[in-house]
XYZ file of C-alpha atoms in Angstrom:
259
model
C -8.649 -6.727 22.994
C -10.618 -4.353 24.848
C -14.832 -4.956 25.400
C -17.277 -2.772 24.333
C -17.823 -1.536 27.640
C -14.080 -0.568 27.777
C -14.102 0.917 24.887
C -17.140 3.016 25.490
C -15.405 4.122 28.501
C -12.460 5.206 26.825
C -14.195 7.331 24.635
C -16.007 9.170 27.413
C -12.662 9.592 29.202
C -11.719 11.356 25.985
C -14.880 13.327 25.784
C -14.041 14.548 29.426
C -10.353 15.155 28.718
C -11.261 17.555 25.972
C -13.713 19.132 28.062
C -11.372 20.054 30.995
C -8.955 21.184 28.808
C -11.125 23.325 26.898
C -11.980 24.867 29.739
C -8.479 25.079 31.462
C -5.806 24.810 28.920
C -5.277 28.830 27.332
C -4.352 27.221 23.823
C -7.084 24.627 23.853
C -9.620 27.661 24.953
C -8.553 30.113 21.803
C -8.774 26.947 19.275
C -11.039 27.468 16.357
C -12.453 25.489 13.095
C -9.937 27.780 11.006
C -7.077 27.262 13.695
C -7.531 23.518 13.583
C -7.795 22.840 9.906
C -4.412 23.017 8.668
C -3.343 20.637 11.759
C -5.872 18.238 10.853
C -4.614 18.213 7.039
C -1.241 17.296 8.570
C -2.431 14.824 11.075
C -3.881 13.518 8.368
C -0.764 12.943 5.916
C 1.104 11.721 9.400
C -1.702 8.734 9.171
C -1.173 7.977 5.942
C 2.199 7.786 6.345
C 2.216 5.318 9.222
C -0.242 3.161 7.025
C 2.617 3.330 4.306
C 5.153 2.217 6.252
C 2.753 -0.292 8.237
C 3.594 0.423 11.803
C 0.486 -0.388 13.884
C 1.956 1.482 16.815
C 2.212 4.711 14.676
C -1.075 4.259 13.125
C -2.675 3.667 16.647
C -1.002 7.157 17.555
C -1.634 8.846 14.470
C -5.381 7.631 14.759
C -5.641 9.142 18.501
C -3.896 12.518 17.005
C -7.013 12.895 14.127
C -9.910 11.538 16.658
C -8.651 14.378 18.895
C -9.430 16.564 15.799
C -12.967 15.153 15.079
C -14.286 15.512 18.706
C -12.767 19.199 18.718
C -14.617 20.018 15.897
C -17.451 18.676 17.471
C -16.980 20.020 20.996
C -16.821 23.831 18.915
C -20.059 23.308 17.286
C -21.746 21.903 20.819
C -20.271 25.603 21.976
C -22.120 27.212 19.371
C -25.425 25.124 19.584
C -25.294 23.793 16.349
C -24.475 20.008 16.847
C -22.658 17.721 19.304
C -20.375 14.448 18.983
C -23.854 12.824 19.547
C -25.185 13.792 16.397
C -22.227 13.212 14.538
C -22.251 9.724 15.219
C -25.742 9.652 14.736
C -25.396 11.123 11.337
C -22.721 8.771 10.328
C -24.939 5.792 11.472
C -27.939 6.989 9.365
C -25.748 7.690 6.508
C -24.068 3.877 6.740
C -27.812 2.261 6.951
C -28.753 4.332 4.104
C -25.382 3.445 1.690
C -26.044 0.006 2.470
C -29.252 -1.484 1.603
C -27.746 -4.552 0.606
C -27.427 -5.354 4.471
C -30.043 -3.277 6.344
C -33.021 -3.495 3.578
C -33.904 -5.703 0.657
C -31.131 -5.026 -2.092
C -29.477 -7.942 -2.712
C -25.574 -7.444 -3.709
C -23.369 -10.631 -3.216
C -20.132 -8.831 -4.087
C -18.285 -5.716 -3.303
C -18.301 -5.080 -7.187
C -22.373 -5.367 -7.370
C -21.933 -2.999 -4.194
C -19.986 -0.331 -6.039
C -22.160 -0.543 -8.958
C -25.329 1.184 -6.862
C -23.042 3.114 -4.293
C -23.181 6.591 -6.531
C -26.878 6.335 -7.740
C -27.493 5.779 -3.911
C -25.352 9.049 -2.896
C -27.363 11.053 -5.730
C -30.380 10.184 -4.120
C -29.064 10.726 -0.330
C -28.209 14.139 -1.968
C -31.498 15.425 -3.330
C -31.121 13.875 -6.666
C -30.245 17.158 -8.240
C -26.384 16.711 -8.062
C -23.877 15.394 -11.025
C -21.772 12.597 -10.613
C -18.616 14.235 -10.553
C -19.896 17.211 -8.451
C -19.116 15.143 -5.224
C -15.699 15.085 -5.735
C -13.819 17.638 -3.174
C -11.843 20.323 -5.181
C -9.481 20.639 -2.224
C -8.098 17.108 -2.844
C -4.796 16.655 -4.074
C -4.292 16.117 -8.049
C -3.188 12.612 -7.982
C -6.332 11.365 -5.703
C -8.983 13.602 -7.244
C -8.120 11.909 -10.724
C -8.368 8.996 -9.368
C -11.354 9.650 -7.691
C -12.943 11.424 -10.628
C -12.479 8.027 -13.070
C -13.839 6.057 -10.551
C -17.232 7.918 -10.310
C -17.418 7.890 -14.231
C -16.677 4.379 -13.975
C -19.660 3.656 -11.648
C -21.688 5.829 -13.891
C -21.269 3.320 -16.983
C -18.135 5.166 -18.449
C -14.810 3.227 -18.360
C -13.172 0.773 -20.892
C -14.239 -2.316 -21.908
C -11.122 -3.975 -21.277
C -8.602 -2.973 -18.838
C -5.818 -3.595 -21.875
C -7.920 -0.897 -24.002
C -6.263 2.041 -21.630
C -2.295 1.237 -23.211
C -3.123 2.891 -26.415
C -4.312 5.891 -24.939
C -1.440 5.846 -22.645
C 0.897 6.054 -25.744
C -1.101 8.368 -27.709
C -0.551 11.048 -24.883
C 2.915 10.140 -24.513
C 3.676 11.128 -28.541
C 1.277 14.173 -28.250
C 3.582 15.386 -24.960
C 6.679 14.506 -27.360
C 5.242 16.624 -30.524
C 4.398 19.759 -27.862
C 8.194 19.385 -26.411
C 9.281 19.691 -29.997
C 7.330 22.457 -30.969
C 8.623 24.045 -27.464
C 5.394 25.365 -26.376
C 5.410 25.210 -22.638
C 1.286 25.847 -22.257
C 0.800 22.657 -24.554
C 3.547 20.872 -23.020
C 1.738 21.335 -19.264
C -1.430 20.353 -20.372
C -0.150 16.801 -22.524
C 2.109 16.324 -19.237
C -1.298 16.404 -17.632
C -3.215 14.567 -19.788
C -0.495 11.807 -19.774
C -0.791 11.497 -15.735
C -4.398 11.334 -16.250
C -4.275 8.224 -17.939
C -1.719 6.524 -16.236
C -3.567 7.236 -13.182
C -6.585 5.667 -14.960
C -4.379 2.645 -16.373
C -3.335 2.333 -12.228
C -7.224 2.278 -11.045
C -7.911 -0.265 -14.074
C -5.219 -2.587 -12.554
C -6.260 -1.918 -9.122
C -3.449 0.071 -8.093
C -2.999 3.168 -6.271
C -1.440 5.682 -8.078
C -0.506 7.846 -4.918
C 0.774 4.840 -2.780
C 2.589 3.912 -5.962
C 4.323 6.957 -6.412
C 5.328 7.219 -2.608
C 6.661 3.923 -2.526
C 8.944 5.050 -5.575
C 9.755 8.591 -3.474
C 10.509 5.971 -0.563
C 12.674 4.095 -2.732
C 14.445 7.219 -3.724
C 15.264 8.725 -0.637
C 16.901 5.449 0.609
C 19.309 4.948 -2.221
C 20.073 8.613 -2.767
C 20.721 8.968 1.195
C 22.959 5.894 0.175
C 24.746 7.577 -2.437
C 25.326 10.546 0.140
C 26.278 8.552 2.952
C 28.951 6.672 0.697
C 30.208 10.220 -0.688
C 30.682 11.425 3.270
C 32.629 7.919 3.789
C 34.854 8.824 0.889
C 35.275 12.194 1.865
C 33.543 14.076 -0.765
C 30.324 16.076 -1.110
C 27.666 15.096 -3.661
C 28.896 17.820 -5.727
C 32.181 16.485 -6.154
C 31.296 13.077 -7.310
C 30.919 12.395 -10.782
C 27.587 11.328 -12.261
C 29.360 7.866 -12.994
C 30.541 7.298 -9.283
C 27.035 8.287 -8.298
C 25.485 5.402 -10.400
C 28.143 3.024 -9.003
C 26.599 3.755 -5.303
C 23.073 3.561 -6.865
C 23.453 0.287 -8.420
C 25.006 -0.860 -4.823
C 22.179 0.719 -3.495
C 19.728 -1.303 -5.510
C 21.419 -4.535 -4.535
C 20.876 -3.601 -0.585
């Protein structure tokens, strides 16, 4: 692995390279915060995909792409006289020191759970003490991640089930309410009850220390593999998927499961 000096040299090389691109490349010259934003979101999801697949070489590549965006935003701000990459690093260091009084101060915390208990209160103090517990949840988060974050913040404030097993009657209650609304054929209420059911399932996942987004993505990938197998078998038999019966598809689905 690289030494600290080699890591610093590599980071300096990257900063110099971006400076040159910003000066000489027509595409890099015209980039703004607004033009980069969508690509940043895409790069973040590509990193997440590489992490889910547990492919170190892809994780390394996607981390590089995301790092480029970080220093690009800092470069644009530097040109505007707002801040530079050193300010970004120092602000982060200050935040980490403030949020870890059990490491850099006198607070005692021997377990991750004890650290988490103090985390939200520390963040409230950091933001001036005049913000609500849930205000820190980004409005732009995808719904599953947002629900998980909301529930986690509420837990840190003491609002949670006494026992994780207590969540299951709530899940069943929400499922029954959904069935009632489906029977009543009220589309707006059906949508609302689907939301309540999803929220309760995400809450259950949190209580059992399962990331709901990771769990759903695993199922997405599993379905893709099995469905692709059905499509492949259809082609081998000279058929399109629409020409197959559900019973024929089920046979190949079960084969895909066994494989």
